[in-house]
């Protein structure tokens, strides 16, 4: 079974009636994607197939790949982790890459590419329903956590910048306005009160 990507779109219609619940390593799906996307060579990218069931259970597997002249051939052996639950299975094929100098334990991948695949159907068995949880060490979880951390850091930076701006405005206001504390009689004796001075009347 071979699926061929058109850009970032992969038609999954050939898988419509192929896979049944609890099957394991019975079907090998070959996915061919372009070796180059725009100016990027995807040869060194890691490819991960992720599956999400109707109940929200998630599983994923790193795909084997073969580099050909103009395409990359990905090998997806459909494991039991993808078939433990019947019904609609949403597929998410993601490719990512780290530059050699990037710390992959602390940073998001330098490049992330996601392919669009229509959901497929896992043919069900009588009275059988399972839920598979995604391991915490999974690639997808790491990417999601990194994205959340990056967003949090950006929000923190924005808040810090806003506080700095407010403090600067307060300082500028204090520099422009002179404060004088005096009695009522002293204030009354001033013939021409100045607008840039804040007069505070003490009892």
Coordinates of C-alpha atoms in Angstrom, one line a residue:
X1 CA 0.0 0.0 0.0
X2 CA 1.6 3.3 -1.2
X3 CA 0.3 6.7 -0.3
X4 CA 1.9 9.7 -2.2
X5 CA 2.0 13.2 -0.8
X6 CA 1.0 16.1 -2.9
X7 CA 2.8 18.9 -1.3
X8 CA 1.7 18.6 2.4
X9 CA -1.5 16.7 1.6
X10 CA -1.7 12.9 1.7
X11 CA -4.9 11.1 0.6
X12 CA -5.8 8.3 2.9
X13 CA -8.7 6.9 0.9
X14 CA -6.9 3.6 0.1
X15 CA -6.8 2.9 3.9
X16 CA -10.6 3.3 4.3
X17 CA -11.4 -0.4 4.8
X18 CA -8.0 -1.8 5.4
X19 CA -7.4 -1.9 9.1
X20 CA -9.3 -3.7 11.8
X21 CA -9.3 -3.4 15.6
X22 CA -6.4 -5.2 17.4
X23 CA -4.5 -5.9 14.3
X24 CA -0.7 -5.7 14.7
X25 CA 2.0 -5.5 12.1
X26 CA -0.3 -6.9 9.4
X27 CA -0.2 -3.9 7.1
X28 CA 2.8 -1.9 5.9
X29 CA 1.8 1.5 4.6
X30 CA 4.4 3.2 2.4
X31 CA 4.2 7.0 2.3
X32 CA 6.2 8.9 -0.3
X33 CA 6.9 12.6 0.3
X34 CA 8.9 15.0 -1.7
X35 CA 12.6 15.0 -0.8
X36 CA 12.6 18.8 -0.8
X37 CA 10.0 21.2 0.6
X38 CA 10.6 24.6 -0.9
X39 CA 14.3 25.2 -0.2
X40 CA 14.6 22.6 2.5
X41 CA 16.1 19.1 2.0
X42 CA 14.1 16.8 4.3
X43 CA 16.7 13.9 4.2
X44 CA 17.9 14.5 7.7
X45 CA 14.4 15.2 9.1
X46 CA 12.8 12.8 11.6
X47 CA 9.3 11.6 10.7
X48 CA 6.7 10.7 13.3
X49 CA 3.2 9.2 12.7
X50 CA 0.7 10.1 15.4
X51 CA -2.8 8.7 15.8
X52 CA -5.7 10.2 17.8
X53 CA -8.8 8.1 18.5
X54 CA -12.4 9.3 19.0
X55 CA -11.9 9.1 22.8
X56 CA -8.8 11.3 22.7
X57 CA -6.2 8.5 23.2
X58 CA -3.0 9.2 21.4
X59 CA -0.1 7.1 20.2
X60 CA 2.9 7.7 17.9
X61 CA 5.8 5.9 16.2
X62 CA 9.0 7.1 14.5
X63 CA 8.9 6.0 10.9
X64 CA 11.7 4.2 9.1
X65 CA 12.8 6.1 5.9
X66 CA 14.5 5.5 2.7
X67 CA 16.1 8.3 0.7
X68 CA 15.5 8.1 -3.0
X69 CA 16.4 10.5 -5.8
X70 CA 13.4 12.9 -5.5
X71 CA 11.3 11.4 -2.8
X72 CA 11.6 10.0 0.8
X73 CA 9.9 6.7 1.3
X74 CA 8.5 6.3 4.8
X75 CA 7.6 2.9 6.2
X76 CA 4.6 2.7 8.6
X77 CA 4.1 -0.7 10.1
X78 CA 0.6 -0.4 11.6
X79 CA 1.0 -1.6 15.2
X80 CA -1.5 -2.6 17.8
X81 CA -1.1 0.8 19.5
X82 CA -3.0 2.3 16.6
X83 CA -5.7 -0.3 16.5
X84 CA -6.6 -0.8 20.2
X85 CA -9.8 1.3 19.7
X86 CA -12.3 1.1 16.9
X87 CA -13.8 4.1 15.1
X88 CA -12.3 7.2 13.6
X89 CA -8.5 7.5 13.8
X90 CA -7.1 10.9 13.1
X91 CA -3.6 10.7 11.6
X92 CA -0.9 13.4 12.0
X93 CA 2.4 13.0 10.2
X94 CA 5.0 15.4 11.5
X95 CA 8.6 15.9 10.3
X96 CA 11.1 17.8 12.5
X97 CA 14.8 18.7 12.4
X98 CA 17.5 20.1 14.8
X99 CA 20.5 22.0 13.7
X100 CA 23.7 20.3 15.0
X101 CA 24.4 23.2 17.4
X102 CA 20.8 23.2 18.9
X103 CA 20.3 21.6 22.3
X104 CA 17.4 19.3 21.6
X105 CA 16.8 18.8 25.3
X106 CA 16.1 22.4 25.9
X107 CA 14.8 23.8 22.7
X108 CA 12.1 23.4 20.1
X109 CA 13.1 21.8 16.8
X110 CA 14.5 24.3 14.3
X111 CA 12.1 23.1 11.7
X112 CA 8.7 21.4 12.1
X113 CA 6.6 20.3 9.1
X114 CA 3.1 18.8 9.4
X115 CA 1.3 16.9 6.7
X116 CA -2.5 16.9 6.3
X117 CA -4.2 13.5 6.2
X118 CA -8.0 12.8 6.3
X119 CA -9.0 10.5 9.2
X120 CA -9.3 6.8 8.6
X121 CA -11.7 4.2 10.1
X122 CA -10.6 1.3 12.3
X123 CA -13.1 -1.6 11.8
X124 CA -14.5 -2.5 15.2
X125 CA -14.9 -5.9 17.0
X126 CA -18.0 -6.8 19.2
X127 CA -17.8 -5.4 22.7
X128 CA -14.2 -4.2 22.5
X129 CA -12.9 -0.8 23.3
X130 CA -9.5 0.2 24.6
X131 CA -7.8 3.5 25.3
X132 CA -4.0 4.0 24.8
X133 CA -2.3 6.9 26.7
X134 CA 0.6 8.7 25.0
X135 CA 3.9 8.2 26.9
X136 CA 5.3 11.3 28.6
X137 CA 8.6 10.9 26.7
X138 CA 6.9 11.0 23.3
X139 CA 8.1 13.4 20.6
X140 CA 4.7 15.0 20.3
X141 CA 4.5 15.7 24.0
X142 CA 7.9 17.2 24.0
X143 CA 7.1 19.6 21.1
X144 CA 3.8 20.6 22.8
X145 CA 5.6 21.3 26.1
X146 CA 8.3 23.3 24.3
X147 CA 5.7 25.3 22.5
X148 CA 3.9 26.1 25.8
X149 CA 7.2 27.1 27.4
X150 CA 8.1 29.3 24.5
X151 CA 4.7 31.0 24.7
X152 CA 5.0 31.5 28.5
X153 CA 8.5 33.0 28.1
X154 CA 7.2 35.4 25.4
X155 CA 4.3 36.4 27.7
X156 CA 6.7 37.0 30.6
X157 CA 9.0 39.1 28.4
X158 CA 6.0 41.2 27.3
X159 CA 4.8 41.7 30.9
X160 CA 8.4 42.8 31.9
X161 CA 8.5 45.2 29.0
X162 CA 5.2 46.7 30.1
X163 CA 6.3 47.1 33.7
X164 CA 9.5 48.8 32.5
X165 CA 7.5 51.2 30.3
X166 CA 5.1 52.1 33.2
X167 CA 8.0 52.7 35.6
X168 CA 9.6 55.0 32.9
X169 CA 6.4 56.9 32.5
X170 CA 6.1 57.4 36.3
X171 CA 9.7 58.6 36.5
X172 CA 9.0 61.0 33.6
X173 CA 5.9 62.3 35.4
X174 CA 7.8 62.8 38.6
X175 CA 10.5 64.7 36.8
X176 CA 8.0 67.1 35.2
X177 CA 5.9 67.8 38.3
X178 CA 7.4 69.5 41.4
X179 CA 5.7 68.8 44.7
X180 CA 5.4 71.4 47.4
X181 CA 3.9 70.8 50.8
X182 CA 2.6 74.0 52.6
X183 CA -0.1 75.4 54.8
X184 CA -3.3 76.9 53.6
X185 CA -2.2 80.4 54.5
X186 CA 1.1 79.9 52.6
X187 CA -0.8 78.7 49.6
X188 CA -3.2 81.7 49.8
X189 CA -0.2 84.0 49.7
X190 CA 1.0 82.7 46.4
X191 CA -0.2 85.2 43.7
X192 CA 0.4 83.0 40.7
X193 CA 0.3 79.2 41.4
X194 CA 2.2 77.3 38.7
X195 CA 0.6 74.5 36.8
X196 CA 3.7 72.3 36.8
X197 CA 3.8 72.3 40.6
X198 CA 1.6 70.0 42.8
X199 CA 0.7 71.9 45.9
X200 CA -0.2 69.7 48.9
X201 CA -2.0 71.5 51.8
X202 CA -1.1 70.2 55.2
X203 CA -3.3 70.6 58.2

